[in-house]
Tab-separated table of C-alpha atoms in Angstrom:
chain	number	residue	atom	x	y	z
A	1	MET	CA	31.580	-15.944	11.857
A	2	LYS	CA	29.429	-16.317	14.972
A	3	ASP	CA	28.644	-19.912	13.964
A	4	ILE	CA	32.362	-20.738	13.730
A	5	PHE	CA	33.030	-19.363	17.220
A	6	ASP	CA	30.014	-21.215	18.622
A	7	LYS	CA	31.302	-24.456	17.086
A	8	TRP	CA	34.534	-24.136	19.086
A	9	ASP	CA	32.756	-22.948	22.246
A	10	LEU	CA	34.378	-19.502	22.083
A	11	SER	CA	32.843	-16.153	22.955
A	12	CYS	CA	32.326	-13.651	20.146
A	13	GLU	CA	30.342	-10.407	20.252
A	14	GLN	CA	30.091	-7.416	17.952
A	15	ILE	CA	31.402	-4.391	19.854
A	16	GLY	CA	31.228	-1.670	17.247
A	17	VAL	CA	31.307	-0.565	13.634
A	18	VAL	CA	33.873	1.169	11.430
A	19	THR	CA	32.875	4.713	10.408
A	20	ASN	CA	34.376	7.477	8.266
A	21	SER	CA	34.010	10.150	10.965
A	22	ASN	CA	37.693	10.187	12.067
A	23	ARG	CA	36.442	9.978	15.632
A	24	VAL	CA	36.181	7.224	18.236
A	25	ARG	CA	32.867	7.239	20.080
A	26	TYR	CA	32.120	5.120	23.137
A	27	PHE	CA	28.587	4.317	24.268
A	28	VAL	CA	27.143	2.773	27.406
A	29	LYS	CA	23.829	1.451	26.208
A	30	ASP	CA	22.514	4.435	24.236
A	31	ASP	CA	24.427	7.139	26.099
A	32	ILE	CA	27.658	8.489	24.572
A	33	VAL	CA	30.392	8.650	27.227
A	34	ALA	CA	33.392	9.625	25.097
A	35	ASP	CA	33.963	11.259	21.727
A	36	VAL	CA	37.655	11.551	20.830
A	37	PRO	CA	39.412	12.516	17.562
A	38	CYS	CA	41.423	9.547	16.240
A	39	HIS	CA	44.339	11.922	15.711
A	40	ASP	CA	44.697	12.382	19.471
A	41	LEU	CA	45.102	8.668	20.125
A	42	VAL	CA	48.038	7.754	17.904
A	43	LEU	CA	51.748	8.474	18.116
A	44	GLY	CA	52.756	10.859	15.408
A	45	GLY	CA	49.399	12.516	15.825
A	46	GLY	CA	48.194	14.350	18.887
A	47	ALA	CA	48.995	11.716	21.520
A	48	PRO	CA	51.380	12.958	24.228
A	49	VAL	CA	54.997	11.794	24.176
A	50	TYR	CA	56.805	11.565	27.504
A	51	LYS	CA	60.557	12.112	27.537
A	52	ARG	CA	62.078	10.769	30.703
A	53	GLU	CA	65.577	11.271	32.023
A	54	TYR	CA	68.070	8.581	31.080
A	55	LYS	CA	71.803	8.039	31.376
A	56	GLU	CA	74.374	5.529	30.222
A	57	PRO	CA	75.223	2.960	32.948
A	58	LYS	CA	78.777	2.927	34.243
A	59	TYR	CA	79.299	-0.658	33.130
A	60	PHE	CA	78.706	0.114	29.448
A	61	SER	CA	82.035	1.738	28.618
A	62	GLU	CA	83.914	-0.735	30.823
A	63	TRP	CA	82.429	-3.786	29.127
A	64	LYS	CA	83.481	-2.473	25.712
A	65	LYS	CA	87.100	-2.909	26.832
A	66	PHE	CA	86.765	-6.708	26.902
A	67	ASN	CA	89.459	-8.459	24.879
A	68	ILE	CA	89.367	-12.098	23.849
A	69	ASP	CA	93.069	-12.396	24.685
A	70	SER	CA	92.164	-12.103	28.374
A	71	ILE	CA	90.532	-15.549	28.135
A	72	ILE	CA	92.742	-18.624	27.933
A	73	GLN	CA	91.441	-21.121	25.405
A	74	PRO	CA	90.736	-24.484	27.100
A	75	ASP	CA	92.984	-27.362	26.126
A	76	ASN	CA	90.045	-29.740	25.791
A	77	LEU	CA	87.322	-28.245	23.603
A	78	ILE	CA	85.400	-31.526	23.703
A	79	ASP	CA	84.653	-30.811	27.357
A	80	VAL	CA	83.364	-27.373	26.371
A	81	ALA	CA	81.139	-28.935	23.713
A	82	LYS	CA	79.691	-31.389	26.243
A	83	PHE	CA	79.147	-28.569	28.717
A	84	LEU	CA	77.241	-26.422	26.231
A	85	THR	CA	75.109	-29.213	24.781
A	86	SER	CA	73.857	-30.035	28.281
A	87	HIS	CA	73.343	-26.406	29.350
A	88	GLU	CA	69.724	-25.484	30.070
A	89	ASN	CA	69.878	-22.448	27.789
A	90	ILE	CA	70.919	-24.560	24.797
A	91	SER	CA	69.747	-28.140	25.282
A	92	SER	CA	66.618	-29.380	23.524
A	93	LYS	CA	63.224	-28.089	24.693
A	94	ARG	CA	61.545	-31.026	22.972
A	95	TRP	CA	60.183	-32.299	26.275
A	96	ILE	CA	58.008	-29.171	26.416
A	97	TYR	CA	56.745	-28.725	22.877
A	98	GLU	CA	56.198	-32.416	22.143
A	99	GLN	CA	53.509	-32.456	24.835
A	100	TYR	CA	51.291	-30.496	22.456
A	101	ASP	CA	49.660	-31.641	19.228
A	102	SER	CA	51.574	-29.867	16.483
A	103	MET	CA	49.190	-31.090	13.809
A	104	VAL	CA	46.015	-29.328	14.971
A	105	GLY	CA	44.499	-27.906	11.801
A	106	THR	CA	47.030	-29.941	9.749
A	107	ALA	CA	48.770	-26.745	8.651
A	108	ASN	CA	52.155	-27.162	10.370
A	109	MET	CA	54.828	-27.893	7.769
A	110	SER	CA	57.782	-28.049	10.211
A	111	THR	CA	56.880	-31.124	12.275
A	112	ASN	CA	58.651	-33.641	10.034
A	113	ASN	CA	60.863	-31.118	8.267
A	114	PRO	CA	62.521	-28.949	10.936
A	115	THR	CA	63.122	-25.349	9.897
A	116	ASP	CA	64.641	-22.303	11.584
A	117	ALA	CA	61.219	-20.639	11.629
A	118	GLY	CA	57.914	-22.405	12.071
A	119	VAL	CA	56.229	-22.883	8.691
A	120	VAL	CA	52.442	-22.861	8.319
A	121	ASN	CA	50.665	-23.918	5.167
A	122	ILE	CA	48.232	-21.504	3.495
A	123	LYS	CA	45.813	-24.045	2.114
A	124	GLY	CA	44.535	-23.558	-1.397
A	125	THR	CA	47.589	-21.532	-2.419
A	126	ASN	CA	51.219	-22.165	-3.243
A	127	LYS	CA	52.296	-19.944	-0.353
A	128	ALA	CA	53.188	-20.541	3.286
A	129	LEU	CA	53.889	-18.396	6.325
A	130	ALA	CA	57.105	-18.475	8.347
A	131	MET	CA	57.038	-17.317	11.969
A	132	THR	CA	59.687	-16.938	14.644
A	133	VAL	CA	60.270	-15.368	18.071
A	134	ASP	CA	63.777	-14.247	19.038
A	135	CYS	CA	65.761	-12.278	21.597
A	136	ASN	CA	69.039	-12.803	23.411
A	137	ALA	CA	68.694	-10.709	26.575
A	138	ARG	CA	72.378	-11.110	27.394
A	139	MET	CA	73.270	-9.338	24.149
A	140	VAL	CA	70.765	-6.541	24.777
A	141	ASN	CA	72.053	-6.039	28.307
A	142	ALA	CA	75.595	-5.726	26.949
A	143	ASP	CA	74.579	-3.120	24.346
A	144	PRO	CA	70.848	-2.306	24.044
A	145	GLU	CA	70.975	-0.658	20.625
A	146	ASN	CA	73.209	-3.264	19.022
A	147	GLY	CA	71.597	-6.141	20.909
A	148	CYS	CA	68.055	-5.267	19.856
A	149	ALA	CA	69.122	-4.760	16.239
A	150	MET	CA	70.712	-8.210	16.459
A	151	ALA	CA	67.423	-9.672	17.756
A	152	VAL	CA	65.576	-8.321	14.712
A	153	ALA	CA	68.368	-9.593	12.445
A	154	GLU	CA	68.247	-13.065	14.008
A	155	ALA	CA	64.499	-13.248	13.477
A	156	ALA	CA	64.994	-12.235	9.844
A	157	ARG	CA	67.737	-14.875	9.440
A	158	ASN	CA	65.379	-17.554	10.705
A	159	ILE	CA	62.723	-16.500	8.201
A	160	VAL	CA	65.260	-16.413	5.352
A	161	CYS	CA	66.817	-19.783	6.260
A	162	SER	CA	63.343	-21.327	6.075
A	163	GLY	CA	62.824	-20.003	2.550
A	164	GLY	CA	60.806	-16.894	3.334
A	165	VAL	CA	61.022	-13.133	3.067
A	166	PRO	CA	60.641	-11.075	6.286
A	167	SER	CA	57.384	-9.097	6.214
A	168	ALA	CA	56.604	-7.538	9.603
A	169	ILE	CA	57.301	-7.747	13.319
A	170	THR	CA	55.527	-7.431	16.604
A	171	ASN	CA	57.296	-7.127	19.941
A	172	CYS	CA	57.109	-7.737	23.671
A	173	LEU	CA	59.389	-5.241	25.418
A	174	ASN	CA	60.354	-6.306	28.944
A	175	PHE	CA	62.328	-3.887	31.118
A	176	GLY	CA	62.798	-2.761	34.703
A	177	ASN	CA	61.653	0.468	36.356
A	178	PRO	CA	61.441	3.263	33.726
A	179	TYR	CA	62.034	5.870	36.451
A	180	ASN	CA	65.519	4.413	36.848
A	181	PRO	CA	67.554	6.504	34.342
A	182	GLU	CA	69.859	3.584	33.512
A	183	VAL	CA	66.921	1.266	32.806
A	184	TYR	CA	65.269	3.899	30.647
A	185	TRP	CA	68.558	4.286	28.772
A	186	GLN	CA	68.344	0.571	27.960
A	187	PHE	CA	64.795	1.072	26.714
A	188	VAL	CA	65.702	4.045	24.513
A	189	GLY	CA	68.689	2.196	23.049
A	190	SER	CA	66.602	-0.887	22.289
A	191	ILE	CA	64.003	1.151	20.416
A	192	LYS	CA	66.750	2.816	18.370
A	193	GLY	CA	68.238	-0.568	17.477
A	194	MET	CA	64.850	-2.019	16.570
A	195	LYS	CA	64.067	0.957	14.346
A	196	LYS	CA	67.413	0.729	12.565
A	197	ALA	CA	67.082	-2.986	11.846
A	198	CYS	CA	63.409	-2.848	10.853
A	199	GLU	CA	64.165	-0.119	8.338
A	200	LYS	CA	66.965	-2.253	6.883
A	201	PHE	CA	64.805	-5.355	6.504
A	202	ASN	CA	61.672	-3.416	5.535
A	203	THR	CA	59.673	-4.969	8.375
A	204	PRO	CA	57.070	-2.577	9.823
A	205	VAL	CA	56.159	-2.915	13.490
A	206	THR	CA	52.507	-3.918	13.389
A	207	GLY	CA	51.990	-3.934	17.154
A	208	GLY	CA	53.416	-5.009	20.461
A	209	ASN	CA	53.390	-4.299	24.148
A	210	VAL	CA	55.668	-2.868	26.831
A	211	SER	CA	56.126	-4.390	30.275
A	212	PHE	CA	57.993	-2.250	32.814
A	213	TYR	CA	58.833	-2.811	36.501
A	214	ASN	CA	60.174	-6.331	35.915
A	215	GLN	CA	62.552	-6.535	38.853
A	216	SER	CA	63.360	-8.244	42.107
A	217	VAL	CA	64.720	-6.976	45.399
A	218	THR	CA	68.112	-8.288	46.497
A	219	ASN	CA	69.693	-7.068	49.728
A	220	GLY	CA	67.294	-4.148	49.783
A	221	SER	CA	68.096	-2.992	46.244
A	222	GLU	CA	66.001	-3.207	43.097
A	223	VAL	CA	67.568	-5.512	40.517
A	224	PRO	CA	65.979	-5.176	37.061
A	225	VAL	CA	65.711	-8.067	34.640
A	226	PHE	CA	67.989	-8.065	31.645
A	227	PRO	CA	66.348	-5.869	29.011
A	228	THR	CA	64.422	-8.298	26.823
A	229	PRO	CA	62.838	-6.805	23.695
A	230	THR	CA	61.399	-10.019	22.281
A	231	ILE	CA	60.820	-9.917	18.536
A	232	GLY	CA	58.070	-11.878	16.809
A	233	MET	CA	58.511	-11.860	13.042
A	234	LEU	CA	56.268	-12.982	10.209
A	235	GLY	CA	57.570	-13.904	6.777
A	236	VAL	CA	56.030	-15.081	3.529
A	237	ILE	CA	57.224	-18.072	1.526
A	238	GLU	CA	56.019	-17.319	-1.996
A	239	ASP	CA	56.519	-20.862	-3.274
A	240	LYS	CA	56.359	-23.935	-1.049
A	241	LYS	CA	59.169	-25.560	-3.020
A	242	HIS	CA	61.460	-22.960	-1.419
A	243	ILE	CA	60.834	-24.294	2.108
A	244	THR	CA	64.307	-25.184	3.383
A	245	SER	CA	65.107	-27.474	6.286
A	246	LEU	CA	67.775	-26.829	8.902
A	247	ALA	CA	68.685	-30.535	8.705
A	248	PHE	CA	71.553	-31.950	6.685
A	249	GLN	CA	70.111	-34.202	3.961
A	250	GLY	CA	72.916	-36.473	2.730
A	251	LYS	CA	76.101	-37.916	4.193
A	252	SER	CA	78.247	-36.772	1.268
A	253	ASP	CA	76.936	-33.199	1.177
A	254	LEU	CA	79.428	-30.360	1.596
A	255	ILE	CA	79.154	-27.895	4.477
A	256	TYR	CA	79.716	-24.175	3.941
A	257	MET	CA	79.529	-21.175	6.240
A	258	ILE	CA	78.069	-18.075	4.599
A	259	GLY	CA	79.373	-14.964	6.361
A	260	GLU	CA	82.533	-13.751	8.023
A	261	CYS	CA	84.523	-15.763	10.576
A	262	VAL	CA	85.421	-13.400	13.409
A	263	ASN	CA	87.711	-13.867	16.386
A	264	ASP	CA	84.988	-13.045	18.892
A	265	ILE	CA	83.403	-14.727	21.916
A	266	SER	CA	81.795	-11.616	23.426
A	267	SER	CA	78.503	-12.173	25.297
A	268	SER	CA	78.385	-15.810	24.196
A	269	GLU	CA	76.946	-18.603	26.312
A	270	TYR	CA	80.444	-20.061	26.245
A	271	LEU	CA	81.953	-16.936	27.810
A	272	ALA	CA	79.130	-16.338	30.294
A	273	SER	CA	78.507	-19.896	31.497
A	274	TYR	CA	81.749	-21.777	30.939
A	275	HIS	CA	84.180	-18.985	31.824
A	276	LYS	CA	81.750	-17.132	34.160
A	277	ILE	CA	82.559	-13.818	32.461
A	278	ASN	CA	79.592	-11.477	31.999
A	279	ASN	CA	81.351	-8.152	31.479
A	280	SER	CA	81.725	-8.073	27.690
A	281	SER	CA	80.000	-6.128	24.945
A	282	THR	CA	78.117	-7.563	21.985
A	283	PRO	CA	80.035	-9.476	19.310
A	284	TYR	CA	80.959	-7.875	16.012
A	285	PHE	CA	77.840	-6.879	14.057
A	286	ASP	CA	77.465	-5.029	10.768
A	287	LEU	CA	73.873	-4.542	9.626
A	288	GLU	CA	74.841	-4.106	5.979
A	289	LYS	CA	76.853	-7.355	5.966
A	290	GLU	CA	73.933	-9.077	7.686
A	291	HIS	CA	71.616	-7.959	4.909
A	292	ILE	CA	74.023	-9.221	2.234
A	293	VAL	CA	74.307	-12.639	3.914
A	294	GLN	CA	70.530	-12.972	4.075
A	295	SER	CA	70.047	-11.854	0.471
A	296	THR	CA	72.688	-14.370	-0.605
A	297	VAL	CA	70.973	-17.278	1.140
A	298	THR	CA	67.625	-16.259	-0.357
A	299	LYS	CA	69.194	-16.415	-3.833
A	300	LEU	CA	70.815	-19.787	-3.107
A	301	ILE	CA	67.462	-21.197	-2.014
A	302	ARG	CA	65.611	-19.869	-5.045
A	303	GLU	CA	68.296	-21.207	-7.364
A	304	ASN	CA	67.864	-24.603	-5.667
A	305	VAL	CA	71.571	-25.080	-4.985
A	306	ILE	CA	71.504	-25.751	-1.222
A	307	GLU	CA	70.032	-28.645	0.732
A	308	SER	CA	69.753	-26.985	4.149
A	309	ALA	CA	70.239	-23.666	5.933
A	310	HIS	CA	70.620	-23.000	9.655
A	311	ASP	CA	71.737	-19.753	11.255
A	312	ILE	CA	74.463	-19.533	13.890
A	313	SER	CA	73.186	-18.172	17.195
A	314	ASP	CA	73.075	-19.597	20.743
A	315	GLY	CA	76.079	-21.821	21.396
A	316	GLY	CA	77.881	-20.877	18.189
A	317	ALA	CA	78.744	-22.875	15.078
A	318	PHE	CA	79.219	-26.165	16.929
A	319	ILE	CA	75.654	-26.160	18.255
A	320	THR	CA	74.341	-25.146	14.823
A	321	LEU	CA	76.179	-28.063	13.194
A	322	LEU	CA	74.913	-30.435	15.859
A	323	GLU	CA	71.310	-29.292	15.392
A	324	SER	CA	71.635	-29.769	11.629
A	325	SER	CA	73.077	-33.272	12.031
A	326	MET	CA	70.677	-34.805	14.521
A	327	PRO	CA	67.313	-34.869	12.662
A	328	ASN	CA	68.564	-37.336	10.015
A	329	ASN	CA	71.077	-39.121	12.256
A	330	LEU	CA	74.072	-37.690	10.432
A	331	GLY	CA	77.383	-36.253	11.606
A	332	PHE	CA	79.836	-33.643	10.404
A	333	ASP	CA	83.541	-33.327	9.710
A	334	ILE	CA	84.837	-29.754	9.574
A	335	THR	CA	88.048	-27.759	9.541
A	336	THR	CA	88.148	-24.651	11.711
A	337	CYS	CA	89.268	-21.334	10.279
A	338	SER	CA	93.000	-20.790	10.841
A	339	GLU	CA	92.515	-17.020	11.156
A	340	VAL	CA	90.530	-17.217	14.401
A	341	ARG	CA	90.820	-19.110	17.664
A	342	GLU	CA	89.199	-22.521	17.681
A	343	ASP	CA	86.929	-21.652	20.599
A	344	ALA	CA	85.785	-18.493	18.796
A	345	PHE	CA	85.058	-20.444	15.612
A	346	LEU	CA	83.149	-23.179	17.427
A	347	PHE	CA	81.408	-21.349	20.266
A	348	GLY	CA	81.446	-17.638	19.424
A	349	GLU	CA	78.013	-16.162	18.720
A	350	ALA	CA	78.825	-13.388	16.265
A	351	PRO	CA	75.753	-13.010	14.011
A	352	SER	CA	75.494	-12.750	10.215
A	353	ARG	CA	76.601	-16.361	9.655
A	354	ILE	CA	74.604	-19.235	8.203
A	355	ILE	CA	75.550	-22.899	7.805
A	356	VAL	CA	74.375	-24.426	4.509
A	357	SER	CA	74.859	-27.841	2.937
A	358	VAL	CA	75.405	-28.473	-0.768
A	359	ARG	CA	75.325	-31.605	-2.917
A	360	GLU	CA	78.720	-32.383	-4.432
A	361	THR	CA	77.230	-32.541	-7.914
A	362	ILE	CA	76.075	-28.916	-7.844
A	363	GLU	CA	78.965	-27.359	-5.925
A	364	ASP	CA	80.167	-25.532	-9.045
A	365	ALA	CA	76.791	-23.847	-9.557
A	366	PHE	CA	76.744	-22.937	-5.864
A	367	LEU	CA	80.215	-21.372	-6.027
A	368	ASP	CA	79.405	-19.519	-9.242
A	369	ILE	CA	76.612	-17.687	-7.430
A	370	LEU	CA	78.752	-16.858	-4.397
A	371	ASN	CA	81.652	-15.589	-6.484
A	372	LYS	CA	79.365	-13.053	-8.148
A	373	ILE	CA	78.287	-11.622	-4.780
A	374	ASP	CA	80.372	-9.566	-2.371
A	375	VAL	CA	79.968	-12.010	0.510
A	376	LEU	CA	82.507	-13.932	2.585
A	377	PHE	CA	82.194	-17.704	2.919
A	378	CYS	CA	84.264	-20.721	3.870
A	379	CYS	CA	84.058	-24.481	3.449
C-alpha cells in the first residue's frame, strides 16, 4: 500500500494496530498518555449525551396555514418556465463540473449516459456503485423533520432511478447556533426525520459531521443559515445492464409519471422565487407511498420495460422533462392532469414522483406490472 501512495506522491503512515483489548491506547513515543475503554467513546455506550433546551419557532405553525388558493396562477406559464430554467438554483452547473476530467481512472459510467446518481464501475465484476448528494434547505427550514426525511428520500430516488438499491448514507449537518432554542429545535427535528427515513429505506448512517454556528449578523442580530442536513447516499447496482439513464431515448417513446399528482406548490422554487413567497410548509409527503414508488421503479427497471427514469425535484415536472429531453436533443408533448392546477403540475415540487419513458411496443407489459401494484401513475 505504501508503494501505491508513493506513486501518487501522497503521504501515508501507519498510526496504530487493531487489538482485541476493547480499549483505545494512545502513545507518545513509548509513553502511554491515554487508556480509554471503547465503550466510553461511542453513543449508545458510555459517551455523554447532552440534551439542550429547544422550542418550536413561531413561524412553524403559521407557515402550515399556507393555501395554494392564495396564489393566483399566472396567465402565461411559458414565462414561468423561462424564468425557472434561467434561475441560478436550477440552471445547468455544467460550466463547473466540465472543467474537471470525469474520466480519471476510467470508472465513471455517467459521462456519456447521464443518470440521476453518479455511477462508478467496479472493474472485474458485473456490479457498479451509484452515489448522490442531496438536500433542499428550503424544505428543511419549512419543516425540519419532514424536510430531512424528504432529503433522504430524494437521495434514495436518485439511486433507484439509476438502477441501484440504496445501501447507506453519510451526512453533513449544517445549522446555526445550537444554544438558540429554535435552531436546536431544527436540529432535533432533522435528526428525527433522518432516522425515520433511513429506517424505511434500510440505509444505516455510516458516518458524518455536524457544523454549528453557521450564521451572519444583520442589523445587530444573528441570522442562522437555513438548516441544511446534506445527505450523501451510496447504492449498489447488482447488474450493470440495470443502469438506467435519465435521458429520453427515442422520439416515439411514451412518457409516464409514476406517483401521485398533487395540487401543491409549497416551498417550491416557483413559489419562493417567482412569487416571492417563503412562508409555506413542505409539500405533501408520505413515506410509505415514497417507498412504493421506488420499489415500483426498481421492478420496472429489472423487468426491462422502461427506457429512462428521472425523479421530480427542483423546479418540478417541467424541469425534469426538460432535463430528460436535452441529452439526446429530443422534446416532449404532455397533457397536464385535470385534477390539479397547471402550475402545480408543472412546477410543484411534491416528492414521490418519477418520470419514466416507455417504448410503444412494450407498453402493455409496462402497464401489466403497474396494474398489479398499488401505485398511482398517469400518462
